[in-house]
XYZ file of C-alpha atoms in Angstrom:
446
model
C -32.117 11.895 -83.498
C -34.558 13.514 -86.138
C -34.584 11.771 -89.629
C -34.265 14.003 -92.472
C -37.524 15.375 -93.583
C -38.387 15.160 -97.305
C -38.667 18.400 -99.285
C -42.353 17.776 -99.764
C -44.573 15.646 -97.555
C -47.536 13.722 -98.945
C -49.262 12.486 -95.684
C -51.028 9.291 -95.963
C -54.787 9.297 -95.075
C -55.607 7.406 -91.734
C -58.686 6.604 -89.849
C -59.289 6.131 -86.281
C -60.676 7.696 -83.023
C -58.160 10.348 -82.928
C -58.701 11.219 -86.683
C -62.460 11.355 -85.987
C -61.867 13.949 -83.317
C -59.729 16.061 -85.534
C -62.318 15.920 -88.430
C -65.148 16.856 -85.761
C -63.047 19.872 -84.680
C -62.189 20.990 -88.222
C -66.035 20.869 -88.959
C -66.958 22.723 -85.612
C -64.301 25.429 -85.844
C -65.212 26.210 -89.301
C -69.095 26.042 -88.763
C -68.295 28.736 -85.911
C -65.946 30.810 -87.931
C -67.834 30.898 -91.136
C -71.298 30.773 -89.718
C -71.194 33.295 -86.885
C -71.236 36.401 -89.052
C -74.712 35.301 -90.411
C -76.311 34.688 -87.050
C -78.731 37.480 -85.856
C -79.276 38.575 -82.359
C -81.593 41.508 -81.234
C -82.092 42.733 -84.991
C -78.331 43.033 -85.551
C -75.390 40.820 -86.221
C -74.853 38.377 -83.185
C -70.951 39.022 -83.436
C -69.701 42.353 -84.705
C -66.770 44.500 -83.981
C -67.784 47.820 -85.236
C -64.716 49.886 -85.447
C -66.333 52.917 -86.987
C -68.640 53.217 -83.942
C -66.232 51.951 -81.448
C -68.744 49.276 -80.400
C -68.251 45.415 -80.104
C -71.007 43.160 -79.765
C -70.975 39.515 -78.777
C -74.494 38.053 -78.619
C -76.355 39.986 -75.700
C -73.054 41.851 -74.455
C -71.722 45.186 -75.805
C -68.308 46.377 -75.296
C -66.709 49.813 -75.748
C -63.115 50.990 -75.752
C -63.465 51.461 -72.128
C -63.881 47.735 -71.729
C -60.507 46.946 -73.057
C -59.593 45.285 -69.760
C -61.926 42.566 -70.417
C -60.183 41.802 -73.774
C -56.852 41.815 -72.022
C -58.239 39.426 -69.288
C -59.563 37.140 -72.199
C -56.130 37.057 -73.917
C -54.354 36.317 -70.693
C -56.844 33.543 -69.801
C -56.426 31.955 -73.403
C -52.616 32.223 -72.962
C -52.848 30.597 -69.355
C -55.228 27.860 -70.639
C -53.015 27.042 -73.430
C -50.053 26.632 -70.971
C -52.224 24.765 -68.524
C -53.438 22.197 -71.255
C -49.865 21.794 -72.596
C -48.618 20.916 -69.167
C -51.303 18.402 -68.890
C -51.263 16.835 -72.160
C -48.794 18.383 -74.598
C -49.598 19.882 -77.899
C -53.166 19.053 -78.271
C -54.077 22.484 -79.392
C -51.629 22.299 -82.334
C -52.962 18.823 -83.451
C -56.548 19.537 -83.157
C -57.547 23.151 -83.163
C -54.822 25.475 -84.299
C -56.012 27.428 -87.406
C -52.747 26.370 -89.259
C -53.656 22.527 -88.614
C -57.283 22.983 -89.386
C -56.755 24.892 -92.862
C -53.951 22.506 -93.777
C -56.261 19.626 -93.093
C -58.878 21.267 -95.314
C -56.431 21.959 -98.180
C -55.257 18.231 -97.975
C -58.951 17.246 -98.286
C -59.178 19.336 -101.511
C -56.027 17.605 -102.851
C -57.415 14.196 -102.167
C -60.718 14.933 -103.734
C -59.052 16.335 -107.032
C -55.637 14.720 -107.242
C -56.006 11.288 -105.405
C -54.430 9.629 -102.480
C -50.714 10.309 -101.287
C -49.279 7.883 -103.965
C -51.262 9.417 -106.854
C -50.188 12.824 -105.676
C -46.537 11.906 -105.496
C -46.794 10.106 -108.952
C -48.591 13.186 -110.477
C -45.865 15.652 -109.228
C -43.139 13.352 -110.615
C -44.781 13.135 -114.008
C -43.849 15.492 -116.848
C -46.196 18.536 -117.419
C -49.126 17.793 -119.552
C -52.670 19.169 -120.092
C -54.160 16.658 -117.863
C -51.572 17.443 -115.044
C -52.086 21.171 -115.305
C -55.860 20.831 -115.518
C -55.911 18.692 -112.210
C -53.497 20.896 -110.603
C -55.213 24.216 -111.604
C -58.681 22.765 -110.430
C -57.200 21.732 -107.012
C -55.497 25.138 -106.479
C -58.540 27.062 -107.798
C -60.628 25.411 -105.088
C -57.980 26.250 -102.414
C -57.962 29.899 -103.470
C -61.893 29.880 -103.486
C -61.865 28.727 -100.000
C -59.226 31.198 -99.016
C -61.259 33.972 -100.329
C -64.087 32.626 -98.363
C -62.187 32.761 -95.158
C -61.094 36.431 -95.935
C -64.660 37.494 -96.581
C -65.700 35.864 -93.285
C -62.855 37.596 -91.436
C -63.982 41.006 -92.623
C -67.593 40.146 -92.087
C -66.735 40.257 -88.308
C -65.996 43.987 -88.798
C -68.415 44.954 -91.489
C -71.939 43.472 -91.220
C -71.967 40.312 -93.421
C -75.193 41.308 -95.257
C -73.880 44.717 -96.096
C -70.542 43.150 -97.181
C -72.214 40.639 -99.405
C -74.359 43.328 -100.968
C -71.284 45.457 -101.689
C -69.473 42.413 -103.119
C -72.365 41.584 -105.452
C -72.662 45.151 -106.662
C -68.824 45.628 -107.069
C -68.708 48.580 -104.511
C -66.433 47.008 -101.952
C -64.478 49.691 -100.143
C -60.359 49.676 -100.346
C -59.965 48.666 -96.844
C -62.503 45.640 -97.052
C -61.020 44.685 -100.371
C -57.368 44.751 -99.005
C -58.272 42.536 -95.756
C -60.188 40.033 -97.797
C -57.208 39.546 -100.265
C -54.726 39.788 -97.637
C -56.197 37.115 -95.255
C -57.017 34.918 -98.262
C -53.493 35.185 -99.705
C -52.002 34.123 -96.285
C -54.421 31.166 -95.899
C -53.423 30.029 -99.268
C -49.711 30.399 -98.744
C -49.560 29.182 -95.160
C -52.039 26.145 -95.425
C -52.007 25.604 -99.111
C -48.281 25.803 -99.809
C -46.098 25.983 -96.745
C -48.063 23.620 -94.501
C -45.837 21.776 -91.973
C -43.034 24.243 -92.462
C -45.009 26.973 -90.651
C -45.127 24.476 -87.647
C -41.380 23.540 -87.856
C -39.763 26.615 -88.910
C -42.125 29.557 -88.108
C -44.125 28.825 -85.137
C -42.516 29.770 -81.884
C -44.631 27.377 -79.747
C -42.867 24.538 -81.105
C -39.670 25.948 -79.668
C -40.623 26.581 -76.034
C -43.259 23.956 -75.530
C -40.708 21.643 -73.815
C -40.260 24.057 -71.159
C -43.847 23.505 -70.050
C -43.545 19.801 -69.967
C -42.612 17.701 -66.976
C -42.199 13.822 -66.580
C -45.951 13.394 -66.089
C -47.166 15.417 -69.104
C -49.184 13.201 -71.574
C -47.284 13.174 -74.864
C -47.223 10.957 -77.865
C -44.580 8.242 -77.389
C -43.128 4.929 -78.873
C -42.794 2.134 -76.379
C -39.297 0.964 -77.324
C -39.267 -1.816 -74.687
C -42.189 -3.324 -76.386
C -41.324 -2.427 -79.927
C -37.674 -3.165 -80.211
C -36.128 -4.713 -81.879
C -38.221 -4.156 -84.871
C -38.480 -5.867 -88.112
C -40.593 -8.265 -90.063
C -39.744 -11.093 -87.585
C -40.713 -9.129 -84.567
C -42.903 -10.783 -81.977
C -46.257 -10.173 -83.531
C -48.404 -11.723 -80.793
C -46.655 -9.246 -78.286
C -47.249 -6.147 -80.585
C -43.666 -5.424 -81.518
C -42.817 -3.075 -84.272
C -42.773 -4.722 -87.650
C -41.089 -1.694 -89.182
C -43.942 -1.107 -91.687
C -43.135 2.514 -91.573
C -46.982 3.812 -91.800
C -46.552 5.835 -88.749
C -44.065 7.962 -90.668
C -46.268 8.058 -93.760
C -49.250 9.443 -92.064
C -47.186 12.101 -90.026
C -48.033 15.634 -91.406
C -44.758 16.946 -90.341
C -42.833 13.779 -91.736
C -41.097 12.647 -88.535
C -40.483 9.211 -87.221
C -41.994 9.128 -83.643
C -39.965 6.137 -82.881
C -36.951 8.353 -82.609
C -38.628 9.817 -79.627
C -40.265 13.268 -78.976
C -39.318 15.996 -81.387
C -40.124 19.564 -81.655
C -41.792 19.144 -84.935
C -44.282 16.696 -83.318
C -47.755 18.655 -83.275
C -49.630 15.895 -81.422
C -52.273 15.079 -83.847
C -51.900 11.399 -83.105
C -52.147 10.223 -86.645
C -49.303 7.885 -85.839
C -51.437 6.255 -83.032
C -54.347 5.628 -85.308
C -52.089 4.153 -87.973
C -50.298 1.898 -85.628
C -53.444 0.750 -83.831
C -54.885 -0.257 -87.357
C -51.627 -2.580 -87.887
C -51.843 -3.882 -84.474
C -55.469 -4.886 -85.090
C -54.325 -6.583 -88.153
C -51.866 -8.559 -86.367
C -54.340 -9.335 -83.634
C -51.984 -7.740 -81.139
C -52.552 -5.201 -78.374
C -52.860 -1.678 -79.281
C -50.601 1.138 -77.605
C -47.244 0.526 -79.294
C -47.610 4.166 -79.853
C -49.803 6.004 -77.536
C -50.494 8.997 -75.335
C -48.491 8.425 -72.053
C -45.911 10.188 -69.846
C -42.093 9.832 -69.585
C -42.600 8.535 -66.173
C -45.148 5.883 -67.192
C -43.104 4.746 -70.183
C -40.182 4.096 -68.050
C -42.365 2.015 -65.787
C -42.359 4.382 -62.686
C -45.240 3.828 -60.438
C -44.877 7.123 -58.545
C -46.270 9.548 -61.095
C -48.191 12.323 -59.681
C -51.758 13.106 -60.286
C -52.656 16.465 -61.849
C -53.723 18.063 -58.575
C -50.233 17.468 -57.050
C -48.090 18.824 -59.917
C -46.677 22.365 -59.068
C -46.954 23.499 -62.825
C -50.571 22.353 -63.129
C -51.357 23.911 -59.629
C -49.648 27.320 -60.567
C -51.415 27.583 -63.986
C -54.693 26.461 -62.487
C -54.605 28.976 -59.669
C -53.818 31.714 -62.073
C -56.423 30.610 -64.512
C -59.204 30.403 -62.017
C -58.262 33.595 -60.168
C -58.161 35.781 -63.302
C -61.260 33.968 -64.819
C -63.319 34.702 -61.606
C -62.218 38.339 -61.088
C -63.165 38.932 -64.721
C -66.528 37.280 -64.682
C -67.422 38.986 -61.268
C -66.149 42.408 -62.675
C -68.051 41.907 -65.857
C -71.439 41.005 -64.096
C -71.179 43.912 -61.668
C -70.207 46.547 -64.198
C -72.298 49.653 -64.644
C -74.308 49.171 -67.848
C -73.664 52.761 -69.117
C -70.739 55.097 -69.389
C -70.023 58.764 -69.741
C -67.202 60.852 -70.962
C -66.978 64.551 -69.673
C -65.338 67.190 -71.649
C -65.028 70.739 -70.547
C -65.381 73.485 -73.212
C -61.783 74.817 -73.477
C -62.801 77.636 -75.905
C -64.656 79.462 -73.229
C -63.302 78.681 -69.759
C -65.617 80.835 -67.588
C -68.274 83.217 -68.109
C -70.728 85.398 -65.747
C -74.470 84.906 -65.999
C -76.864 87.508 -65.788
C -77.461 86.844 -62.162
C -73.757 87.201 -61.145
C -72.923 83.403 -60.988
C -69.990 81.809 -62.776
C -70.508 79.365 -65.418
C -68.483 76.563 -67.307
C -69.773 74.717 -70.352
C -69.249 70.808 -70.618
C -69.935 67.985 -73.347
C -71.201 64.951 -71.839
C -71.182 61.895 -73.994
C -73.588 59.282 -72.754
C -73.194 55.605 -73.638
C -75.844 53.050 -73.085
C -73.907 49.709 -73.184
C -76.846 47.662 -72.409
C -79.243 45.936 -74.647
C -82.344 47.777 -73.530
C -83.380 51.480 -73.528
C -82.443 53.484 -70.466
C -83.235 56.979 -69.087
C -80.678 58.935 -67.305
C -80.626 62.059 -64.922
C -77.460 64.064 -64.380
C -76.346 66.219 -61.445
C -73.356 67.806 -60.343
C -71.436 67.980 -56.879
C -68.286 69.222 -55.344
C -68.819 72.824 -54.456
C -71.362 74.574 -52.291
C -74.497 75.587 -54.105
C -73.252 74.208 -57.587
C -76.156 73.698 -59.985
C -76.865 72.744 -63.593
C -78.543 75.463 -65.840
C -81.790 74.604 -67.401
C -81.273 71.298 -69.451
C -83.468 68.564 -70.896
C -83.717 65.931 -68.425
C -84.104 62.929 -68.096
C -82.096 61.885 -71.253
C -83.449 58.765 -73.087
C -81.101 56.465 -74.957
C -82.088 53.531 -76.984
C -80.160 50.140 -76.510
C -76.336 50.444 -77.255
C -76.938 53.970 -78.325
C -74.757 57.123 -77.597
C -75.536 60.708 -77.405
C -73.593 63.863 -76.673
C -75.445 66.588 -74.813
C -74.338 70.137 -73.635
C -74.487 71.148 -69.892
C -73.926 74.388 -68.217
C -72.566 74.272 -64.573
C -72.999 77.255 -62.379
C -71.428 78.294 -59.069
C -71.525 81.485 -56.852
C -68.262 83.407 -57.272
C -67.715 83.475 -53.534
C -67.330 79.524 -53.784
C -65.067 79.546 -57.043
C -61.939 81.553 -56.519
C -59.643 81.849 -59.296
C -58.174 78.547 -60.670
C -59.492 75.005 -61.107
C -61.771 73.178 -58.514
C -62.600 69.466 -58.447
C -66.255 68.619 -59.307
C -68.250 65.410 -59.955
C -70.938 64.663 -62.544
C -73.306 61.964 -61.189
C -75.379 60.042 -63.645
C -78.115 57.844 -62.447
C -80.127 55.427 -64.362
C -83.889 55.712 -63.813
C -84.512 52.245 -64.971
C -81.826 50.566 -62.968
C -81.547 52.854 -59.724
C -78.810 50.691 -58.123
C -76.482 51.913 -60.969
C -74.788 55.231 -60.364
C -71.859 56.562 -62.163
C -69.514 59.460 -60.907
C -67.240 61.097 -63.219
C -64.605 63.700 -62.217
C -63.977 67.113 -63.865
C -62.929 70.424 -62.840
C -64.583 73.959 -62.748
C -62.796 76.961 -63.670
C -63.307 80.044 -61.288
C -62.563 83.740 -61.769
């Protein structure tokens, strides 16, 4: 049974190996998120999602709307990876790398820096309002708001170049959309991580509700060894590492649960209770592991637990994850590094040239999706004698550039009766001859 959760939780600071991992991941994730917009690559921002130009840059790779399939594959792989890891070791994502957990941890660091430890914060909240209390609270929330604004700026910097965004902010010329998204993301960061905190995990996050469906008896979860720890109390067998009912495992829990009551959906798998309990066991000169990562089968003393490679759920998720990842990588590595969009001029369906041939006009939008300049030649196929009218070829495009050119296609009347006829535009790269792109279109006869 879950113990009643206090209205406001003041988690106690803990230290230990799992806390060190959490701290390292907080620093790593924020260095990546806050630092990537300032990293340069080939004289441009290394990671930039340019919505105005419909171009996405991730270091040496550039993507266009036609490459949406790779984004879809990435999302599927991410979801399957989360399911796979949850089946293996529970909610490690929630406890160590989820943005809500990371930002809540950062906000708690700010509070500890300004307001003191968990006892000092509880005492301050219980004290009547005074100038000192309001000053401390104002400083803490001011710092949290500043950090939230920084995260909002960093988010928008992935869509508007960071240097331009910083210049606009300094000059006071930010556009309405940039201002909106900076404030919107900052407000939600402050609200979710600075105010709601564990309530997001326990009441708003759907993952907590269905995570149990991905567990089996061999999934590693944070568990209390009741056979070793009970009966708990001050007179427990300290040499064997029994529970002395100190309650520190509850005090350090960011969601305020008591892990000794068994696995609960509020548990985010952060392992703060493991670090706290291990410290107590060290002081008692007792073996660690009263609270530990283990499986339900191991906790019950079963010796027939299956290795990961024999567990059906792990095999299922592993197969899907490996298959989709390999297909996506192979497809990406073999993709043609340029694209073309063909649009026939509908304002003038067909006209007759001076020498009696029929002619249709087309707009060809060439996209160089590679990081180096390319030259292209264009030809047309599909009808006997079909030809291109005089045009400027080859077409040279700079790296990641686009250009729209006009082409006129001509066919003898005897081969183009009234109606639409299928034709193909063939685009070849002179710099990479193995890459040939064919785009279908139609020719209107008379």
